[in-house]
XYZ file of N, CA, C and O in Angstrom:
428
model
N 6.398 -14.859 4.450
C 6.680 -13.525 5.447
C 5.167 -12.905 5.896
O 4.322 -12.530 5.665
N 5.657 -12.490 7.245
C 4.726 -11.827 8.016
C 4.630 -10.345 7.911
O 5.454 -9.310 7.987
N 3.264 -10.288 7.049
C 3.311 -8.632 6.674
C 3.207 -7.567 7.681
O 3.750 -6.380 7.308
N 3.441 -8.216 8.477
C 3.646 -6.890 9.794
C 4.902 -6.265 10.782
O 5.341 -5.830 10.729
N 5.406 -7.454 9.713
C 7.308 -7.658 10.031
C 8.304 -7.412 9.199
O 9.152 -7.706 9.128
N 7.794 -6.076 8.433
C 8.338 -6.125 7.142
C 9.916 -5.683 7.177
O 10.787 -5.727 6.308
N 9.801 -4.817 7.783
C 11.760 -4.388 8.710
C 12.279 -5.341 8.840
O 13.735 -5.474 9.129
N 11.781 -6.654 9.328
C 12.974 -7.241 9.930
C 13.646 -8.205 8.798
O 14.257 -9.029 8.211
N 12.762 -8.110 7.468
C 13.181 -8.745 6.057
C 14.147 -7.602 5.392
O 14.569 -7.942 4.489
N 13.778 -6.579 5.372
C 14.299 -5.379 4.494
C 14.630 -4.413 5.243
O 14.099 -3.643 6.311
N 15.308 -3.135 4.772
C 15.975 -2.295 5.090
C 14.767 -0.812 5.094
O 14.184 -0.833 4.628
N 14.846 -0.105 5.997
C 13.466 0.825 6.216
C 13.867 2.124 5.127
O 15.481 2.113 4.545
N 12.778 2.208 4.036
C 12.881 2.760 3.232
C 13.418 2.568 1.731
O 13.785 3.490 1.042
N 13.531 1.824 1.926
C 14.253 0.761 0.722
C 13.462 0.802 -0.370
O 13.919 0.996 -1.631
N 11.916 0.553 -0.353
C 11.581 1.124 -1.674
C 10.502 1.829 -1.733
O 10.302 3.398 -1.093
N 9.995 2.142 -2.990
C 9.783 3.608 -3.243
C 7.750 3.081 -3.261
O 7.592 4.557 -2.491
N 7.515 1.550 -3.122
C 6.003 2.261 -3.310
C 6.113 0.451 -3.079
O 6.864 -0.936 -3.097
N 4.819 0.060 -1.814
C 4.653 -0.684 -1.574
C 3.274 -1.433 -2.047
O 2.267 -0.453 -2.091
N 2.603 -1.957 -2.772
C 1.586 -2.300 -3.599
C 1.158 -3.829 -3.294
O 1.872 -5.125 -3.248
N -0.577 -3.942 -3.293
C -0.929 -4.822 -3.187
C -2.222 -4.423 -3.825
O -3.030 -3.624 -3.880
N -3.132 -5.946 -4.596
C -4.112 -5.582 -4.688
C -4.856 -7.139 -4.410
O -4.563 -8.290 -4.654
N -6.168 -6.638 -3.679
C -7.077 -7.831 -3.464
C -6.648 -8.566 -1.838
O -6.943 -9.808 -1.931
N -6.314 -7.794 -1.346
C -5.307 -8.818 -0.154
C -6.100 -7.472 1.589
O -6.308 -8.621 1.802
N -6.035 -6.836 1.324
C -5.602 -5.526 2.318
C -7.577 -6.015 2.645
O -7.536 -5.722 4.053
N -8.235 -6.355 2.403
C -9.784 -6.431 2.519
C -9.880 -7.746 3.390
O -11.253 -7.298 3.889
N -8.948 -8.170 3.441
C -8.821 -9.715 4.553
C -8.937 -9.041 5.704
O -8.627 -10.576 6.718
N -8.378 -8.391 6.289
C -7.553 -8.073 7.587
C -8.833 -6.934 8.393
O -8.974 -6.413 7.796
N -8.781 -7.572 10.031
C -9.446 -6.423 10.623
C -9.016 -5.010 10.654
O -7.712 -5.167 10.105
N -9.191 -3.996 11.553
C -9.229 -2.567 11.378
C -7.605 -2.644 11.701
O -6.716 -2.246 11.464
N -7.321 -3.424 13.035
C -6.172 -3.749 14.062
C -5.129 -4.083 13.030
O -3.972 -2.961 12.910
N -5.061 -4.905 12.301
C -4.138 -5.732 11.818
C -3.860 -4.835 10.292
O -3.001 -5.077 10.278
N -4.505 -4.487 9.597
C -4.873 -3.569 8.418
C -3.832 -2.274 9.223
O -2.680 -1.830 8.493
N -3.645 -1.406 10.536
C -3.115 -0.919 10.315
C -1.802 -1.304 10.648
O -0.840 -0.400 10.648
N -1.428 -1.812 11.394
C -0.108 -2.755 11.509
C 0.774 -3.068 10.166
O 1.533 -3.069 10.173
N -0.245 -3.786 9.647
C 0.316 -3.814 7.683
C 0.685 -2.766 6.909
O 1.621 -2.357 6.693
N 0.077 -1.629 7.050
C -0.005 -0.681 6.473
C 1.608 0.426 7.496
O 2.043 0.772 6.546
N 1.354 0.219 8.545
C 2.162 1.191 9.150
C 3.913 -0.104 8.811
O 4.672 0.744 8.736
N 4.294 -0.916 9.107
C 5.267 -2.216 8.531
C 5.610 -1.649 6.831
O 6.561 -1.279 6.541
N 4.830 -1.015 5.982
C 4.739 -1.431 4.671
C 5.280 0.068 4.660
O 5.925 0.491 3.811
N 4.737 1.019 5.275
C 5.320 2.522 5.579
C 6.383 2.525 5.933
O 6.955 3.749 5.803
N 7.109 1.797 6.466
C 8.452 1.852 7.150
C 9.794 1.328 6.000
O 10.471 1.521 5.816
N 8.730 0.728 5.246
C 10.064 0.228 3.982
C 9.579 0.582 2.425
O 10.589 0.888 2.231
N 8.634 1.563 2.780
C 8.284 2.104 1.417
C 7.609 3.439 1.380
O 7.185 3.827 2.751
N 7.933 4.447 1.129
C 7.547 6.319 1.259
C 5.555 5.904 0.796
O 5.816 6.814 0.953
N 5.088 5.202 -0.369
C 4.188 5.262 -0.643
C 3.280 3.735 -0.192
O 4.038 3.099 -0.760
N 2.218 3.521 0.052
C 1.503 1.978 -0.252
C 0.354 2.375 -1.400
O -0.465 3.292 -0.752
N 0.353 1.764 -1.978
C -0.669 1.557 -3.504
C -1.548 0.123 -3.312
O -0.634 -0.619 -3.013
N -2.802 0.481 -3.144
C -3.730 -0.740 -2.813
C -4.985 -0.539 -3.875
O -5.074 0.114 -3.989
N -5.360 -1.933 -4.302
C -6.964 -1.940 -4.706
C -7.680 -3.139 -4.276
O -7.006 -4.101 -3.571
N -8.979 -2.794 -3.729
C -9.318 -3.896 -3.356
C -10.982 -3.742 -3.957
O -11.621 -2.734 -4.434
N -11.759 -4.846 -4.011
C -13.355 -5.177 -4.181
C -14.035 -4.215 -3.168
O -13.285 -4.605 -2.248
N -14.805 -3.666 -3.749
C -16.098 -3.162 -2.670
C -17.389 -3.594 -2.805
O -17.695 -4.751 -3.555
N -18.248 -3.021 -1.778
C -19.820 -3.314 -2.125
C -20.395 -3.913 -3.401
O -20.836 -4.967 -2.711
N -20.184 -3.334 -4.017
C -20.948 -3.750 -5.187
C -20.242 -4.299 -5.976
O -20.656 -4.870 -7.335
N -19.565 -5.662 -5.592
C -18.741 -6.345 -6.100
C -19.445 -7.573 -7.091
O -20.647 -8.088 -6.156
N -19.353 -7.734 -8.410
C -21.008 -8.729 -8.531
C -21.079 -10.430 -8.094
O -21.920 -10.755 -8.242
N -20.151 -10.991 -7.262
C -20.163 -11.967 -6.907
C -19.493 -11.957 -4.983
O -18.675 -11.423 -5.152
N -19.827 -13.570 -4.611
C -19.176 -13.683 -3.838
C -18.068 -14.237 -3.450
O -18.039 -15.372 -4.233
N -16.844 -14.115 -3.171
C -15.550 -15.077 -3.759
C -15.195 -15.895 -2.062
O -15.908 -15.635 -1.115
N -14.433 -16.798 -2.739
C -14.285 -17.394 -1.152
C -13.656 -16.681 -0.306
O -12.317 -15.932 -0.726
N -13.901 -16.839 0.562
C -12.684 -15.811 1.984
C -13.301 -15.352 2.696
O -14.471 -15.348 2.943
N -12.962 -14.242 3.342
C -13.278 -13.359 4.599
C -13.273 -12.012 4.053
O -12.938 -11.151 4.996
N -13.541 -11.116 2.585
C -13.234 -10.327 2.244
C -14.014 -9.347 2.658
O -15.545 -9.815 3.185
N -13.944 -8.272 3.155
C -14.783 -7.245 3.666
C -15.038 -6.312 2.826
O -14.585 -5.820 1.866
N -15.826 -6.302 2.296
C -16.495 -5.258 1.108
C -17.088 -3.906 1.839
O -18.140 -3.854 2.780
N -16.433 -3.440 1.557
C -16.543 -1.874 2.147
C -16.537 -0.611 0.528
O -16.352 -1.003 -0.233
N -17.244 0.493 1.356
C -17.424 1.674 0.338
C -15.886 2.403 0.708
O -15.312 2.199 1.851
N -15.515 3.194 -0.266
C -14.451 4.423 -0.490
C -14.892 5.245 1.314
O -13.560 5.157 1.556
N -15.895 5.272 1.600
C -16.105 6.177 2.632
C -16.050 5.331 3.679
O -14.950 6.005 4.355
N -16.077 4.290 4.027
C -15.958 3.519 5.056
C -14.223 2.970 5.029
O -13.413 3.294 6.262
N -13.188 2.910 3.739
C -12.283 2.915 4.118
C -11.372 4.100 4.438
O -10.404 3.975 4.992
N -12.049 4.872 4.099
C -11.201 6.467 4.254
C -11.099 7.058 5.623
O -10.210 7.102 6.349
N -12.827 6.388 6.820
C -12.449 6.420 7.888
C -11.803 5.501 8.672
O -11.280 6.021 9.303
N -11.510 4.520 7.888
C -10.553 3.694 9.198
C -9.395 4.127 8.507
O -8.441 4.059 9.822
N -8.621 4.890 7.488
C -7.482 5.657 7.540
C -7.078 6.615 8.251
O -6.219 7.124 8.710
N -8.515 7.830 7.884
C -8.284 8.449 8.720
C -8.536 8.009 10.553
O -7.783 9.196 11.146
N -9.036 6.706 10.804
C -9.141 6.847 12.686
C -7.729 6.278 12.995
O -7.259 6.951 13.700
N -6.267 5.889 11.617
C -5.479 5.702 12.439
C -4.777 6.086 12.128
O -3.214 5.975 11.674
N -5.145 7.393 11.702
C -4.031 8.881 10.988
C -2.661 8.580 9.721
O -2.127 9.455 10.065
N -3.703 8.080 9.112
C -2.851 7.557 7.492
C -3.339 8.443 6.778
O -4.059 9.393 6.726
N -1.921 9.762 6.256
C -2.174 10.372 5.415
C -2.782 9.746 3.627
O -1.977 9.056 2.944
N -3.640 10.201 3.494
C -4.360 9.544 1.924
C -4.069 10.790 0.913
O -4.410 11.910 1.359
N -2.998 9.596 0.031
C -3.326 10.856 -1.087
C -3.731 10.653 -2.072
O -4.500 11.702 -2.907
N -4.669 9.496 -2.455
C -5.835 9.453 -2.765
C -6.440 7.970 -2.774
O -5.750 7.551 -2.803
N -7.552 8.349 -2.974
C -8.619 7.131 -2.741
C -10.075 7.389 -3.493
O -10.618 8.644 -3.629
N -10.102 6.539 -4.405
C -11.118 6.811 -5.690
C -11.647 5.551 -6.145
O -10.837 4.061 -5.905
N -12.837 5.557 -6.702
C -13.566 4.509 -6.917
C -12.758 3.932 -8.359
O -12.170 5.292 -8.843
N -12.666 2.985 -9.227
C -12.099 3.018 -10.521
C -12.741 3.502 -11.477
O -14.263 2.923 -11.348
N -12.594 4.886 -12.345
C -13.756 5.089 -12.866
C -14.376 4.273 -13.642
O -15.122 4.826 -14.606
N -13.737 3.154 -14.484
C -14.217 2.389 -15.531
C -15.106 1.098 -15.295
O -15.443 0.623 -16.096
N -15.059 1.072 -13.431
C -16.059 -0.302 -13.312
C -16.820 -0.642 -12.781
O -17.365 -1.109 -11.942
N -17.425 0.710 -12.591
C -19.029 0.711 -11.766
C -18.877 0.434 -10.231
O -19.439 -0.182 -9.811
N -18.083 0.754 -9.676
C -17.708 1.044 -8.628
C -17.559 -0.213 -7.875
O -18.047 -0.449 -6.374
N -16.823 -1.210 -8.452
C -16.343 -1.924 -8.306
C -15.093 -2.401 -7.533
O -14.874 -3.834 -6.767
N -14.105 -2.032 -7.749
C -12.636 -2.173 -6.710
C -12.278 -0.497 -6.721
O -13.066 1.436 -6.745
N -11.868 -0.520 -5.320
C -10.878 1.384 -4.865
C -9.451 1.253 -5.176
O -9.046 0.155 -4.890
N -9.174 2.290 -5.337
C -7.896 2.263 -5.276
C -7.378 3.570 -4.090
O -7.921 4.318 -4.133
N -6.396 2.599 -3.668
C -5.774 4.077 -2.486
C -4.129 4.578 -2.667
O -3.487 3.097 -2.782
N -4.175 5.238 -2.158
C -2.551 5.824 -1.972
C -1.845 6.409 -0.958
O -2.853 7.361 -0.231
N -1.237 5.748 0.085
C -1.427 6.522 1.142
C 0.471 6.671 1.770
O 1.138 5.690 1.078
N 0.709 8.019 2.524
C 1.845 8.225 2.027
C 2.255 8.056 3.942
O 3.943 8.668 3.424
N 1.766 8.460 4.575
C 2.554 7.972 6.396
C 1.162 8.528 7.029
O 0.304 8.611 7.141
N 2.072 8.758 8.070
C 0.995 9.120 9.494
C 0.863 10.332 9.266
O 1.977 11.134 9.513
N -0.521 11.181 10.046
C -0.467 12.387 10.279
C 0.207 12.827 11.438
O 0.023 12.147 12.363
N 1.033 14.107 11.699
C 1.281 14.449 12.369
C 0.398 15.305 13.621
O -0.735 16.073 12.794
N 0.439 14.899 14.927
C -1.042 15.626 15.449
C -0.445 17.276 15.958
O 0.647 17.271 15.862
N -1.113 18.267 15.745
C -0.795 19.431 15.957
C -0.644 19.911 17.336
O -0.790 19.044 18.478
């Protein structure tokens, strides 16, 4: 299924949460924005977890290893409302978790 076209498969607002783990770090900023917009069309919140810069091994694939601050800048630039973004407290900055609730409205 195409993650940018979720409204073709689901009714708007049908879910409370769209969740992913270890997925979003594989997409460029533009595609990431399209995926998040699509997820927020069918869910009230998007919650995800991704590995960060300090992940101790190199996996197969095209993972973007970024810090919490880099993720925050991407979401702010695309005007997503960040409810929470942080390192997992117990795992030495290997992962970030984030909750996004929608786009900020312009003043």
